[in-house]
Amino acid sequence: MNLEEGLERLEAIAARLEAGTLPLEEALALYREAHELHGRCAARLAEAEREIEILMPDGELRPESETGAAGAPATRGD
């Protein structure tokens, strides 16, 4: 399961738990699944952040608005 699928599943689980209509055992099983999914998604995000830091020569992460279309720093006209 990729990150996007994991996040979608977490949202679906959250909606079911928030409804408050599940039997206790089913709610606990979903909570365990969500806890595991959260860990996997968080690990994948941390891995992606490390990859980005390696790829950035100065190690500084820039907001998207400061990068050009190809991800390179935007240049100013001066």
PDB file of N, CA and C in Angstrom:
ATOM      1  N   MET A   1       0.856  -1.172   0.000  1.00  0.00           N
ATOM      2  CA  MET A   1       0.000   0.000   0.000  1.00  0.00           C
ATOM      3  C   MET A   1       0.905   1.238   0.000  1.00  0.00           C
ATOM      4  N   ASN A   2       0.658   2.139  -0.943  1.00  0.00           N
ATOM      5  CA  ASN A   2       1.461   3.362  -0.993  1.00  0.00           C
ATOM      6  C   ASN A   2       0.910   4.403  -0.012  1.00  0.00           C
ATOM      7  N   LEU A   3       1.613   5.526   0.088  1.00  0.00           N
ATOM      8  CA  LEU A   3       1.236   6.556   1.057  1.00  0.00           C
ATOM      9  C   LEU A   3      -0.186   7.061   0.832  1.00  0.00           C
ATOM     10  N   GLU A   4      -0.532   7.351  -0.407  1.00  0.00           N
ATOM     11  CA  GLU A   4      -1.861   7.893  -0.696  1.00  0.00           C
ATOM     12  C   GLU A   4      -2.957   6.907  -0.319  1.00  0.00           C
ATOM     13  N   GLU A   5      -2.744   5.637  -0.634  1.00  0.00           N
ATOM     14  CA  GLU A   5      -3.726   4.612  -0.266  1.00  0.00           C
ATOM     15  C   GLU A   5      -3.834   4.485   1.255  1.00  0.00           C
ATOM     16  N   GLY A   6      -2.700   4.578   1.929  1.00  0.00           N
ATOM     17  CA  GLY A   6      -2.699   4.518   3.386  1.00  0.00           C
ATOM     18  C   GLY A   6      -3.483   5.660   4.000  1.00  0.00           C
ATOM     19  N   LEU A   7      -3.279   6.857   3.461  1.00  0.00           N
ATOM     20  CA  LEU A   7      -4.005   8.023   3.974  1.00  0.00           C
ATOM     21  C   LEU A   7      -5.503   7.909   3.713  1.00  0.00           C
ATOM     22  N   GLU A   8      -5.861   7.400   2.540  1.00  0.00           N
ATOM     23  CA  GLU A   8      -7.286   7.200   2.232  1.00  0.00           C
ATOM     24  C   GLU A   8      -7.910   6.199   3.199  1.00  0.00           C
ATOM     25  N   ARG A   9      -7.164   5.123   3.478  1.00  0.00           N
ATOM     26  CA  ARG A   9      -7.676   4.112   4.410  1.00  0.00           C
ATOM     27  C   ARG A   9      -7.819   4.703   5.809  1.00  0.00           C
ATOM     28  N   LEU A  10      -6.837   5.506   6.229  1.00  0.00           N
ATOM     29  CA  LEU A  10      -6.934   6.159   7.539  1.00  0.00           C
ATOM     30  C   LEU A  10      -8.169   7.049   7.622  1.00  0.00           C
ATOM     31  N   GLU A  11      -8.453   7.782   6.557  1.00  0.00           N
ATOM     32  CA  GLU A  11      -9.643   8.643   6.539  1.00  0.00           C
ATOM     33  C   GLU A  11     -10.919   7.818   6.645  1.00  0.00           C
ATOM     34  N   ALA A  12     -10.946   6.691   5.940  1.00  0.00           N
ATOM     35  CA  ALA A  12     -12.130   5.828   5.994  1.00  0.00           C
ATOM     36  C   ALA A  12     -12.315   5.253   7.396  1.00  0.00           C
ATOM     37  N   ILE A  13     -11.223   4.831   8.013  1.00  0.00           N
ATOM     38  CA  ILE A  13     -11.301   4.295   9.373  1.00  0.00           C
ATOM     39  C   ILE A  13     -11.772   5.377  10.335  1.00  0.00           C
ATOM     40  N   ALA A  14     -11.209   6.569  10.209  1.00  0.00           N
ATOM     41  CA  ALA A  14     -11.595   7.674  11.098  1.00  0.00           C
ATOM     42  C   ALA A  14     -13.087   7.967  10.982  1.00  0.00           C
ATOM     43  N   ALA A  15     -13.604   7.966   9.766  1.00  0.00           N
ATOM     44  CA  ALA A  15     -15.026   8.244   9.565  1.00  0.00           C
ATOM     45  C   ALA A  15     -15.885   7.181  10.247  1.00  0.00           C
ATOM     46  N   ARG A  16     -15.480   5.921  10.121  1.00  0.00           N
ATOM     47  CA  ARG A  16     -16.258   4.849  10.752  1.00  0.00           C
ATOM     48  C   ARG A  16     -16.198   4.942  12.271  1.00  0.00           C
ATOM     49  N   LEU A  17     -15.003   5.254  12.800  1.00  0.00           N
ATOM     50  CA  LEU A  17     -14.871   5.372  14.252  1.00  0.00           C
ATOM     51  C   LEU A  17     -15.639   6.575  14.782  1.00  0.00           C
ATOM     52  N   GLU A  18     -15.597   7.678  14.052  1.00  0.00           N
ATOM     53  CA  GLU A  18     -16.292   8.893  14.484  1.00  0.00           C
ATOM     54  C   GLU A  18     -17.808   8.726  14.478  1.00  0.00           C
ATOM     55  N   ALA A  19     -18.312   7.837  13.634  1.00  0.00           N
ATOM     56  CA  ALA A  19     -19.756   7.611  13.586  1.00  0.00           C
ATOM     57  C   ALA A  19     -20.265   7.070  14.924  1.00  0.00           C
ATOM     58  N   GLY A  20     -19.396   6.355  15.634  1.00  0.00           N
ATOM     59  CA  GLY A  20     -19.762   5.864  16.959  1.00  0.00           C
ATOM     60  C   GLY A  20     -20.771   4.736  16.986  1.00  0.00           C
ATOM     61  N   THR A  21     -20.950   4.046  15.875  1.00  0.00           N
ATOM     62  CA  THR A  21     -21.968   3.000  15.814  1.00  0.00           C
ATOM     63  C   THR A  21     -21.389   1.588  15.769  1.00  0.00           C
ATOM     64  N   LEU A  22     -20.071   1.462  15.827  1.00  0.00           N
ATOM     65  CA  LEU A  22     -19.439   0.151  15.711  1.00  0.00           C
ATOM     66  C   LEU A  22     -19.450  -0.593  17.038  1.00  0.00           C
ATOM     67  N   PRO A  23     -19.562  -1.917  16.960  1.00  0.00           N
ATOM     68  CA  PRO A  23     -19.384  -2.710  18.182  1.00  0.00           C
ATOM     69  C   PRO A  23     -17.947  -2.519  18.694  1.00  0.00           C
ATOM     70  N   LEU A  24     -17.752  -2.693  19.971  1.00  0.00           N
ATOM     71  CA  LEU A  24     -16.459  -2.441  20.603  1.00  0.00           C
ATOM     72  C   LEU A  24     -15.316  -3.198  19.932  1.00  0.00           C
ATOM     73  N   GLU A  25     -15.482  -4.482  19.694  1.00  0.00           N
ATOM     74  CA  GLU A  25     -14.397  -5.285  19.119  1.00  0.00           C
ATOM     75  C   GLU A  25     -14.011  -4.794  17.723  1.00  0.00           C
ATOM     76  N   GLU A  26     -14.993  -4.431  16.926  1.00  0.00           N
ATOM     77  CA  GLU A  26     -14.705  -3.915  15.585  1.00  0.00           C
ATOM     78  C   GLU A  26     -14.002  -2.564  15.671  1.00  0.00           C
ATOM     79  N   ALA A  27     -14.439  -1.730  16.586  1.00  0.00           N
ATOM     80  CA  ALA A  27     -13.801  -0.425  16.772  1.00  0.00           C
ATOM     81  C   ALA A  27     -12.350  -0.596  17.207  1.00  0.00           C
ATOM     82  N   LEU A  28     -12.095  -1.536  18.115  1.00  0.00           N
ATOM     83  CA  LEU A  28     -10.720  -1.792  18.554  1.00  0.00           C
ATOM     84  C   LEU A  28      -9.852  -2.306  17.414  1.00  0.00           C
ATOM     85  N   ALA A  29     -10.400  -3.192  16.602  1.00  0.00           N
ATOM     86  CA  ALA A  29      -9.645  -3.716  15.462  1.00  0.00           C
ATOM     87  C   ALA A  29      -9.305  -2.596  14.484  1.00  0.00           C
ATOM     88  N   LEU A  30     -10.260  -1.721  14.222  1.00  0.00           N
ATOM     89  CA  LEU A  30     -10.003  -0.593  13.326  1.00  0.00           C
ATOM     90  C   LEU A  30      -8.985   0.371  13.930  1.00  0.00           C
ATOM     91  N   TYR A  31      -9.067   0.581  15.231  1.00  0.00           N
ATOM     92  CA  TYR A  31      -8.106   1.457  15.900  1.00  0.00           C
ATOM     93  C   TYR A  31      -6.696   0.889  15.764  1.00  0.00           C
ATOM     94  N   ARG A  32      -6.544  -0.421  15.965  1.00  0.00           N
ATOM     95  CA  ARG A  32      -5.227  -1.062  15.809  1.00  0.00           C
ATOM     96  C   ARG A  32      -4.721  -0.904  14.377  1.00  0.00           C
ATOM     97  N   GLU A  33      -5.612  -1.124  13.413  1.00  0.00           N
ATOM     98  CA  GLU A  33      -5.223  -0.970  12.007  1.00  0.00           C
ATOM     99  C   GLU A  33      -4.783   0.465  11.726  1.00  0.00           C
ATOM    100  N   ALA A  34      -5.531   1.420  12.242  1.00  0.00           N
ATOM    101  CA  ALA A  34      -5.192   2.827  12.028  1.00  0.00           C
ATOM    102  C   ALA A  34      -3.852   3.166  12.669  1.00  0.00           C
ATOM    103  N   HIS A  35      -3.603   2.633  13.842  1.00  0.00           N
ATOM    104  CA  HIS A  35      -2.337   2.889  14.532  1.00  0.00           C
ATOM    105  C   HIS A  35      -1.161   2.363  13.702  1.00  0.00           C
ATOM    106  N   GLU A  36      -1.306   1.159  13.168  1.00  0.00           N
ATOM    107  CA  GLU A  36      -0.263   0.570  12.325  1.00  0.00           C
ATOM    108  C   GLU A  36      -0.079   1.379  11.041  1.00  0.00           C
ATOM    109  N   LEU A  37      -1.179   1.746  10.401  1.00  0.00           N
ATOM    110  CA  LEU A  37      -1.110   2.549   9.176  1.00  0.00           C
ATOM    111  C   LEU A  37      -0.452   3.897   9.430  1.00  0.00           C
ATOM    112  N   HIS A  38      -0.793   4.525  10.532  1.00  0.00           N
ATOM    113  CA  HIS A  38      -0.185   5.810  10.881  1.00  0.00           C
ATOM    114  C   HIS A  38       1.331   5.665  10.981  1.00  0.00           C
ATOM    115  N   GLY A  39       1.789   4.613  11.625  1.00  0.00           N
ATOM    116  CA  GLY A  39       3.225   4.377  11.747  1.00  0.00           C
ATOM    117  C   GLY A  39       3.892   4.199  10.397  1.00  0.00           C
ATOM    118  N   ARG A  40       3.257   3.428   9.516  1.00  0.00           N
ATOM    119  CA  ARG A  40       3.839   3.212   8.183  1.00  0.00           C
ATOM    120  C   ARG A  40       3.841   4.489   7.366  1.00  0.00           C
ATOM    121  N   CYS A  41       2.757   5.258   7.421  1.00  0.00           N
ATOM    122  CA  CYS A  41       2.693   6.519   6.667  1.00  0.00           C
ATOM    123  C   CYS A  41       3.717   7.522   7.201  1.00  0.00           C
ATOM    124  N   ALA A  42       3.841   7.610   8.511  1.00  0.00           N
ATOM    125  CA  ALA A  42       4.811   8.532   9.105  1.00  0.00           C
ATOM    126  C   ALA A  42       6.230   8.138   8.722  1.00  0.00           C
ATOM    127  N   ALA A  43       6.511   6.840   8.706  1.00  0.00           N
ATOM    128  CA  ALA A  43       7.845   6.374   8.317  1.00  0.00           C
ATOM    129  C   ALA A  43       8.127   6.715   6.859  1.00  0.00           C
ATOM    130  N   ARG A  44       7.136   6.545   5.993  1.00  0.00           N
ATOM    131  CA  ARG A  44       7.330   6.867   4.571  1.00  0.00           C
ATOM    132  C   ARG A  44       7.561   8.359   4.382  1.00  0.00           C
ATOM    133  N   LEU A  45       6.823   9.189   5.104  1.00  0.00           N
ATOM    134  CA  LEU A  45       7.029  10.633   5.011  1.00  0.00           C
ATOM    135  C   LEU A  45       8.421  11.023   5.502  1.00  0.00           C
ATOM    136  N   ALA A  46       8.877  10.411   6.587  1.00  0.00           N
ATOM    137  CA  ALA A  46      10.219  10.697   7.104  1.00  0.00           C
ATOM    138  C   ALA A  46      11.278  10.269   6.096  1.00  0.00           C
ATOM    139  N   GLU A  47      11.056   9.131   5.452  1.00  0.00           N
ATOM    140  CA  GLU A  47      11.983   8.648   4.426  1.00  0.00           C
ATOM    141  C   GLU A  47      12.034   9.624   3.252  1.00  0.00           C
ATOM    142  N   ALA A  48      10.884  10.105   2.821  1.00  0.00           N
ATOM    143  CA  ALA A  48      10.833  11.062   1.712  1.00  0.00           C
ATOM    144  C   ALA A  48      11.548  12.354   2.090  1.00  0.00           C
ATOM    145  N   GLU A  49      11.376  12.800   3.319  1.00  0.00           N
ATOM    146  CA  GLU A  49      12.052  14.020   3.768  1.00  0.00           C
ATOM    147  C   GLU A  49      13.566  13.835   3.747  1.00  0.00           C
ATOM    148  N   ARG A  50      14.049  12.663   4.191  1.00  0.00           N
ATOM    149  CA  ARG A  50      15.494  12.391   4.147  1.00  0.00           C
ATOM    150  C   ARG A  50      16.003  12.400   2.712  1.00  0.00           C
ATOM    151  N   GLU A  51      15.232  11.820   1.787  1.00  0.00           N
ATOM    152  CA  GLU A  51      15.628  11.814   0.377  1.00  0.00           C
ATOM    153  C   GLU A  51      15.736  13.238  -0.156  1.00  0.00           C
ATOM    154  N   ILE A  52      14.778  14.069   0.187  1.00  0.00           N
ATOM    155  CA  ILE A  52      14.791  15.464  -0.272  1.00  0.00           C
ATOM    156  C   ILE A  52      16.002  16.189   0.291  1.00  0.00           C
ATOM    157  N   GLU A  53      16.294  15.976   1.571  1.00  0.00           N
ATOM    158  CA  GLU A  53      17.445  16.635   2.184  1.00  0.00           C
ATOM    159  C   GLU A  53      18.743  16.208   1.517  1.00  0.00           C
ATOM    160  N   ILE A  54      18.831  14.956   1.108  1.00  0.00           N
ATOM    161  CA  ILE A  54      20.018  14.476   0.408  1.00  0.00           C
ATOM    162  C   ILE A  54      20.128  15.139  -0.954  1.00  0.00           C
ATOM    163  N   LEU A  55      18.999  15.309  -1.634  1.00  0.00           N
ATOM    164  CA  LEU A  55      19.005  15.885  -2.974  1.00  0.00           C
ATOM    165  C   LEU A  55      19.232  17.388  -2.979  1.00  0.00           C
ATOM    166  N   MET A  56      18.894  18.058  -1.880  1.00  0.00           N
ATOM    167  CA  MET A  56      19.083  19.507  -1.807  1.00  0.00           C
ATOM    168  C   MET A  56      20.534  19.774  -1.426  1.00  0.00           C
ATOM    169  N   PRO A  57      21.304  20.461  -2.289  1.00  0.00           N
ATOM    170  CA  PRO A  57      22.727  20.653  -2.016  1.00  0.00           C
ATOM    171  C   PRO A  57      23.010  21.377  -0.702  1.00  0.00           C
ATOM    172  N   ASP A  58      22.182  22.312  -0.302  1.00  0.00           N
ATOM    173  CA  ASP A  58      22.428  23.048   0.938  1.00  0.00           C
ATOM    174  C   ASP A  58      21.620  22.483   2.107  1.00  0.00           C
ATOM    175  N   GLY A  59      20.821  21.428   1.843  1.00  0.00           N
ATOM    176  CA  GLY A  59      20.032  20.809   2.890  1.00  0.00           C
ATOM    177  C   GLY A  59      18.827  21.617   3.331  1.00  0.00           C
ATOM    178  N   GLU A  60      18.589  22.753   2.693  1.00  0.00           N
ATOM    179  CA  GLU A  60      17.483  23.621   3.080  1.00  0.00           C
ATOM    180  C   GLU A  60      16.256  23.309   2.233  1.00  0.00           C
ATOM    181  N   LEU A  61      15.147  23.068   2.887  1.00  0.00           N
ATOM    182  CA  LEU A  61      13.906  22.828   2.163  1.00  0.00           C
ATOM    183  C   LEU A  61      13.268  24.168   1.848  1.00  0.00           C
ATOM    184  N   ARG A  62      12.795  24.321   0.618  1.00  0.00           N
ATOM    185  CA  ARG A  62      12.196  25.582   0.194  1.00  0.00           C
ATOM    186  C   ARG A  62      10.708  25.378  -0.069  1.00  0.00           C
ATOM    187  N   PRO A  63       9.895  26.381   0.230  1.00  0.00           N
ATOM    188  CA  PRO A  63       8.478  26.288  -0.134  1.00  0.00           C
ATOM    189  C   PRO A  63       8.334  26.167  -1.646  1.00  0.00           C
ATOM    190  N   GLU A  64       7.271  25.530  -2.088  1.00  0.00           N
ATOM    191  CA  GLU A  64       7.041  25.321  -3.510  1.00  0.00           C
ATOM    192  C   GLU A  64       7.050  26.633  -4.283  1.00  0.00           C
ATOM    193  N   SER A  65       6.587  27.714  -3.689  1.00  0.00           N
ATOM    194  CA  SER A  65       6.519  28.994  -4.393  1.00  0.00           C
ATOM    195  C   SER A  65       7.900  29.544  -4.718  1.00  0.00           C
ATOM    196  N   GLU A  66       8.943  29.039  -4.053  1.00  0.00           N
ATOM    197  CA  GLU A  66      10.296  29.506  -4.326  1.00  0.00           C
ATOM    198  C   GLU A  66      11.007  28.646  -5.355  1.00  0.00           C
ATOM    199  N   THR A  67      10.335  27.649  -5.900  1.00  0.00           N
ATOM    200  CA  THR A  67      10.972  26.791  -6.888  1.00  0.00           C
ATOM    201  C   THR A  67      10.331  26.990  -8.245  1.00  0.00           C
ATOM    202  N   GLY A  68      11.110  26.746  -9.276  1.00  0.00           N
ATOM    203  CA  GLY A  68      10.594  26.836 -10.635  1.00  0.00           C
ATOM    204  C   GLY A  68       9.791  25.602 -10.981  1.00  0.00           C
ATOM    205  N   ALA A  69       9.338  25.507 -12.206  1.00  0.00           N
ATOM    206  CA  ALA A  69       8.478  24.405 -12.635  1.00  0.00           C
ATOM    207  C   ALA A  69       9.157  23.054 -12.479  1.00  0.00           C
ATOM    208  N   ALA A  70      10.467  22.987 -12.701  1.00  0.00           N
ATOM    209  CA  ALA A  70      11.173  21.716 -12.622  1.00  0.00           C
ATOM    210  C   ALA A  70      11.722  21.457 -11.224  1.00  0.00           C
ATOM    211  N   GLY A  71      11.370  22.293 -10.250  1.00  0.00           N
ATOM    212  CA  GLY A  71      11.840  22.092  -8.903  1.00  0.00           C
ATOM    213  C   GLY A  71      13.127  22.828  -8.592  1.00  0.00           C
ATOM    214  N   ALA A  72      13.690  23.508  -9.585  1.00  0.00           N
ATOM    215  CA  ALA A  72      14.907  24.280  -9.367  1.00  0.00           C
ATOM    216  C   ALA A  72      14.535  25.618  -8.748  1.00  0.00           C
ATOM    217  N   PRO A  73      15.463  26.217  -8.008  1.00  0.00           N
ATOM    218  CA  PRO A  73      15.145  27.525  -7.429  1.00  0.00           C
ATOM    219  C   PRO A  73      14.744  28.523  -8.500  1.00  0.00           C
ATOM    220  N   ALA A  74      13.732  29.298  -8.219  1.00  0.00           N
ATOM    221  CA  ALA A  74      13.272  30.323  -9.161  1.00  0.00           C
ATOM    222  C   ALA A  74      14.317  31.429  -9.234  1.00  0.00           C
ATOM    223  N   THR A  75      14.461  32.010 -10.394  1.00  0.00           N
ATOM    224  CA  THR A  75      15.432  33.090 -10.559  1.00  0.00           C
ATOM    225  C   THR A  75      14.713  34.412 -10.586  1.00  0.00           C
ATOM    226  N   ARG A  76      15.392  35.417 -10.095  1.00  0.00           N
ATOM    227  CA  ARG A  76      14.831  36.768 -10.125  1.00  0.00           C
ATOM    228  C   ARG A  76      15.384  37.486 -11.333  1.00  0.00           C
ATOM    229  N   GLY A  77      14.665  38.472 -11.787  1.00  0.00           N
ATOM    230  CA  GLY A  77      15.045  39.192 -12.997  1.00  0.00           C
ATOM    231  C   GLY A  77      16.104  40.245 -12.787  1.00  0.00           C
ATOM    232  N   ASP A  78      16.793  40.292 -11.606  1.00  0.00           N
ATOM    233  CA  ASP A  78      17.776  41.351 -11.416  1.00  0.00           C
ATOM    234  C   ASP A  78      19.139  40.945 -11.751  1.00  0.00           C
TER     235      ASP A  78
END
